CSV table of C-alpha atoms in Angstrom, one decimal:
chain,number,residue,atom,x,y,z
A,409,MET,CA,0.0,0.3,-0.4
A,410,PHE,CA,1.4,3.4,-0.8
A,411,ARG,CA,0.0,6.8,0.0
A,412,LEU,CA,-0.7,10.2,-2.0
A,413,GLU,CA,-1.3,13.0,-0.6
A,414,TYR,CA,-3.6,15.6,-2.1
A,415,ALA,CA,-5.5,18.5,-0.8
A,416,GLY,CA,-8.3,16.9,1.0
A,417,GLY,CA,-5.9,14.8,3.3
A,418,THR,CA,-4.5,11.9,2.6
A,419,PHE,CA,-5.4,8.9,-0.4
A,420,LYS,CA,-4.3,5.7,0.9
A,421,TYR,CA,-4.3,3.1,-2.5
A,422,ASN,CA,-4.3,-0.7,-2.1
A,423,TYR,CA,-2.0,-1.4,-4.9
A,424,LYS,CA,-1.5,-5.9,-4.0
A,425,LYS,CA,-5.1,-5.5,-3.5
A,426,ASN,CA,-6.5,-3.6,-6.9
A,427,THR,CA,-3.8,-4.9,-8.8
A,428,ILE,CA,-6.1,-8.4,-8.4
A,429,TYR,CA,-8.8,-7.4,-8.6
A,430,LEU,CA,-7.4,-5.7,-12.2
A,431,THR,CA,-6.2,-8.7,-13.3
A,432,ILE,CA,-9.3,-10.5,-13.1
A,433,LEU,CA,-10.6,-8.1,-15.1
A,434,PHE,CA,-8.3,-8.2,-17.9
A,435,LEU,CA,-9.3,-11.7,-18.2
A,436,LEU,CA,-13.0,-11.5,-17.6
A,437,LEU,CA,-12.2,-9.2,-21.2
A,438,ILE,CA,-9.8,-11.6,-22.9
A,439,MET,CA,-12.3,-14.3,-23.1
A,440,ASN,CA,-14.9,-12.0,-23.3
A,441,SER,CA,-13.2,-11.7,-26.9
A,442,TYR,CA,-13.3,-14.6,-28.0
A,443,ASN,CA,-16.8,-14.9,-28.0
A,444,ILE,CA,-18.2,-12.1,-29.9
A,445,LEU,CA,-17.4,-12.9,-33.7
A,446,LYS,CA,-15.2,-10.5,-35.3
A,447,TRP,CA,-17.1,-8.8,-39.0
A,448,ASN,CA,-15.0,-6.3,-40.7
A,449,GLY,CA,-18.0,-5.2,-42.2
A,450,GLN,CA,-18.4,-6.6,-45.5
A,451,GLU,CA,-21.6,-8.5,-46.5
A,452,PRO,CA,-20.3,-12.6,-47.5
A,453,GLU,CA,-21.1,-14.5,-51.2
A,454,GLY,CA,-24.0,-15.6,-51.8
A,455,LEU,CA,-26.0,-13.4,-49.3
A,456,ILE,CA,-29.9,-13.8,-50.2
A,457,SER,CA,-33.5,-12.4,-49.2
A,458,PRO,CA,-35.6,-13.7,-46.9
A,459,THR,CA,-38.1,-13.9,-49.8
A,460,ARG,CA,-35.7,-15.6,-52.2
A,461,ALA,CA,-35.4,-17.8,-49.6
A,462,SER,CA,-38.8,-18.9,-48.9
A,463,SER,CA,-39.9,-18.9,-52.9
A,464,LEU,CA,-36.3,-21.7,-53.1
A,465,GLU,CA,-37.8,-23.4,-49.9
A,466,LYS,CA,-41.7,-23.9,-52.2
A,467,ASN,CA,-39.4,-24.7,-54.7
A,468,TYR,CA,-37.9,-27.8,-51.9
A,469,LYS,CA,-41.1,-29.2,-51.2
A,470,ASN,CA,-43.2,-28.9,-54.7
A,471,ASN,CA,-40.4,-30.9,-55.3
A,472,GLN,CA,-38.1,-33.1,-54.6
A,473,TYR,CA,-39.4,-33.5,-50.9
A,474,GLN,CA,-42.5,-34.9,-52.8
A,475,ILE,CA,-39.9,-37.3,-54.6
A,476,ILE,CA,-39.0,-38.8,-51.8
A,477,ASN,CA,-41.8,-38.8,-49.8
A,478,LYS,CA,-43.5,-41.0,-53.1
A,479,ALA,CA,-40.8,-43.4,-53.2
A,480,VAL,CA,-40.4,-44.4,-50.0
A,481,ASN,CA,-44.0,-45.1,-49.0
A,482,LEU,CA,-44.6,-46.8,-52.2
A,483,ASN,CA,-41.3,-48.7,-51.1
A,484,LYS,CA,-43.5,-49.9,-48.1
A,485,GLU,CA,-46.6,-50.6,-49.7
A,486,ILE,CA,-45.1,-53.1,-51.2
A,487,ILE,CA,-42.8,-54.9,-48.4
A,488,ALA,CA,-46.2,-54.8,-46.7
A,489,SER,CA,-48.3,-56.3,-49.7
A,490,LYS,CA,-45.6,-58.5,-49.5
A,491,ILE,CA,-45.9,-59.3,-45.9
A,492,VAL,CA,-49.5,-60.7,-46.7
A,493,SER,CA,-49.2,-62.2,-50.0
A,494,GLY,CA,-46.0,-64.5,-47.6
A,495,ALA,CA,-43.5,-63.2,-50.1
A,496,ASN,CA,-39.6,-62.7,-49.7
A,497,ILE,CA,-38.5,-59.7,-47.3
A,498,GLN,CA,-35.1,-59.1,-48.4
A,499,GLU,CA,-32.0,-57.7,-46.3
A,500,ASN,CA,-32.8,-53.9,-47.5
A,501,GLU,CA,-37.0,-54.6,-47.3
A,502,THR,CA,-37.2,-53.0,-43.4
A,503,LEU,CA,-39.1,-50.1,-44.4
A,504,VAL,CA,-42.4,-51.1,-42.4
A,505,ALA,CA,-44.2,-48.0,-40.6
A,506,PRO,CA,-47.7,-47.7,-39.8
A,507,SER,CA,-47.8,-43.8,-40.7
A,508,ILE,CA,-48.0,-42.3,-43.6
A,509,TYR,CA,-43.7,-41.2,-44.3
A,510,LYS,CA,-42.3,-37.5,-44.4
A,511,ASP,CA,-38.7,-36.8,-44.8
A,512,THR,CA,-37.0,-34.1,-43.3
A,513,ARG,CA,-36.5,-30.5,-44.9
A,514,GLU,CA,-35.1,-29.4,-42.1
A,515,VAL,CA,-32.2,-29.0,-39.2
A,516,TRP,CA,-31.2,-26.7,-37.3
A,517,PHE,CA,-27.8,-26.1,-35.2
A,518,SER,CA,-27.0,-24.2,-32.3
A,519,MET,CA,-24.6,-20.9,-32.4
A,520,ASN,CA,-22.7,-22.4,-29.7
A,521,ASP,CA,-22.2,-25.7,-31.8
A,522,ILE,CA,-21.5,-24.0,-35.2
A,523,VAL,CA,-19.1,-21.0,-33.7
A,524,GLY,CA,-16.6,-24.0,-31.6
A,525,TYR,CA,-16.9,-25.9,-34.9
A,526,LEU,CA,-15.6,-23.3,-37.5
A,527,THR,CA,-13.1,-22.4,-34.4
A,528,MET,CA,-12.0,-26.5,-34.0
A,529,VAL,CA,-11.3,-26.2,-37.8
A,530,GLN,CA,-9.6,-22.9,-38.1
A,531,ASN,CA,-7.1,-24.0,-35.2
A,532,HIS,CA,-6.9,-27.5,-36.6
A,533,ALA,CA,-5.7,-25.7,-40.0
A,534,VAL,CA,-3.4,-23.4,-38.3
A,535,LYS,CA,-1.5,-27.0,-37.6
A,536,ASN,CA,-2.1,-28.5,-40.5
A,537,GLY,CA,-1.0,-26.1,-43.1
A,538,TYR,CA,-4.2,-26.0,-44.9
A,539,GLN,CA,-5.5,-22.5,-46.3
A,540,ASN,CA,-8.4,-21.6,-48.2
A,541,LEU,CA,-11.1,-22.6,-45.8
A,542,GLY,CA,-14.5,-23.9,-46.6
A,543,ILE,CA,-16.7,-25.9,-45.6
A,544,ARG,CA,-18.7,-28.3,-48.2
A,545,ILE,CA,-22.2,-29.3,-46.2
A,546,TYR,CA,-23.3,-33.0,-47.5
A,547,ASN,CA,-27.2,-34.7,-47.7
A,548,GLY,CA,-27.2,-38.3,-45.8
A,549,SER,CA,-29.5,-40.9,-44.2
A,550,TYR,CA,-30.2,-43.3,-41.6
A,551,ILE,CA,-32.8,-45.3,-40.4
A,552,LYS,CA,-35.1,-44.3,-37.7
A,553,ASP,CA,-37.9,-46.1,-36.1
A,554,GLY,CA,-38.2,-47.7,-39.4
A,555,GLU,CA,-38.5,-44.9,-42.0
A,556,PRO,CA,-35.3,-43.7,-43.5
A,557,LYS,CA,-34.7,-39.6,-42.0
A,558,THR,CA,-32.3,-37.2,-44.8
A,559,THR,CA,-29.4,-35.4,-42.5
A,560,VAL,CA,-26.7,-33.0,-43.4
A,561,PHE,CA,-23.1,-33.1,-41.7
A,562,LEU,CA,-20.3,-30.0,-42.5
A,563,VAL,CA,-17.1,-31.0,-42.8
A,564,PRO,CA,-13.9,-28.8,-43.6
A,565,THR,CA,-12.1,-28.2,-46.6
A,566,TYR,CA,-9.4,-26.3,-48.0
A,567,ASP,CA,-7.9,-25.7,-50.7
A,568,ASN,CA,-3.6,-25.2,-50.2
A,569,ASN,CA,-3.5,-25.1,-55.2
A,570,ALA,CA,-5.3,-21.7,-55.3
A,571,ASP,CA,-4.0,-18.5,-56.4
A,572,ASP,CA,-4.3,-16.6,-53.0
A,573,VAL,CA,-4.1,-12.5,-52.9
A,574,GLY,CA,-1.5,-10.9,-50.7
A,575,ASP,CA,-0.4,-12.7,-48.0
A,576,SER,CA,-0.6,-16.3,-48.8
A,577,SER,CA,-1.2,-17.0,-44.5
A,578,SER,CA,-4.7,-15.6,-45.2
A,579,PHE,CA,-7.7,-17.6,-44.5
A,580,ASP,CA,-10.0,-15.6,-46.4
A,581,ASN,CA,-12.3,-17.4,-48.4
A,582,LEU,CA,-10.6,-15.7,-51.6
A,583,ILE,CA,-12.4,-15.0,-55.4
A,584,LYS,CA,-10.5,-16.2,-58.7
A,585,GLU,CA,-10.2,-16.7,-61.6
A,586,ASN,CA,-12.3,-19.8,-62.2
A,587,THR,CA,-15.0,-19.1,-60.4
A,588,ASN,CA,-18.9,-20.6,-60.9
A,589,VAL,CA,-21.7,-18.1,-62.0
A,590,LEU,CA,-22.0,-17.7,-58.3
A,591,GLY,CA,-18.4,-15.2,-57.6
A,592,PHE,CA,-17.2,-18.3,-55.2
A,593,ASP,CA,-14.0,-20.3,-55.2
A,594,ASP,CA,-14.0,-23.3,-57.4
A,595,PRO,CA,-16.0,-25.7,-55.6
A,596,THR,CA,-14.8,-29.4,-57.2
A,597,GLN,CA,-10.8,-27.6,-56.2
A,598,GLN,CA,-11.3,-27.5,-52.5
A,599,GLN,CA,-10.5,-31.3,-50.9
A,600,ASN,CA,-12.6,-32.3,-47.9
A,601,MET,CA,-10.4,-33.1,-44.5
A,602,TYR,CA,-9.9,-36.5,-43.7
A,603,ASP,CA,-8.4,-35.7,-40.5
A,604,MET,CA,-10.7,-34.2,-39.6
A,605,LYS,CA,-13.8,-34.8,-37.5
A,606,CYS,CA,-17.4,-33.5,-39.6
A,607,LEU,CA,-20.8,-31.5,-38.1
A,608,ASN,CA,-23.7,-33.8,-37.2
A,609,TYR,CA,-26.4,-34.2,-35.2
A,610,GLY,CA,-28.6,-31.5,-35.6
A,611,ASN,CA,-31.8,-30.8,-34.9
A,612,SER,CA,-35.3,-31.1,-37.4
A,613,GLY,CA,-38.8,-29.8,-36.5
A,614,LYS,CA,-41.4,-31.7,-36.1
A,615,PRO,CA,-42.8,-31.3,-37.6
A,616,PRO,CA,-40.8,-29.1,-40.3
A,617,ILE,CA,-39.8,-25.4,-39.1
A,618,GLU,CA,-41.6,-23.4,-42.2
A,619,TYR,CA,-39.4,-20.9,-43.4
A,620,ASP,CA,-42.6,-17.6,-43.8
A,621,PRO,CA,-41.1,-14.1,-42.9
A,622,SER,CA,-44.5,-13.0,-43.1
A,623,ASN,CA,-44.2,-14.3,-39.4
A,624,GLY,CA,-41.2,-12.8,-38.6
A,625,GLU,CA,-40.9,-9.9,-36.4
A,626,ASN,CA,-38.7,-7.9,-37.8
């Protein structure tokens, strides 16, 4: 502790105690900074409006979604008829459920899981020298209650042969001359990180959550 003399008297300052408080505050600020996503003010490529997103969802529901549901339900009817007639059932013909089949068509991940996974990918990439990172999203399927369910899983990608602009250590999605119609990096040049775990086990709505911008508060 030391004293500071001023006109009104003596100001006492507990150096040790206040240093501890300041250290704790500094550590809390550092920890908090890691929980805040940094944004450079530039919008990423490929943003679409809620109206466009709603149109895409409707197109999927009216096309692929109908085809998938009809195909699975038809397969269930064929298997059920075989059971009734006593015909032999193949090993892969196990999709027997009493209800009308409706596939999953939206998958939800928490922000913590997404940010945590991307952070893990970044750290893994730095350690292994991977550059020009990306995320490839695969469709997948699993069997639940005798029915196939759609899922997605995220796979990190990299392209160490890309023509980087500027600092070669940058992990930004740099736009190359050979791009697709949307202006992104050529996805065919992106290699999967097979030494990295994929992100799966998102949650899906039952029934599916409709994407309807008219229900939003904004």
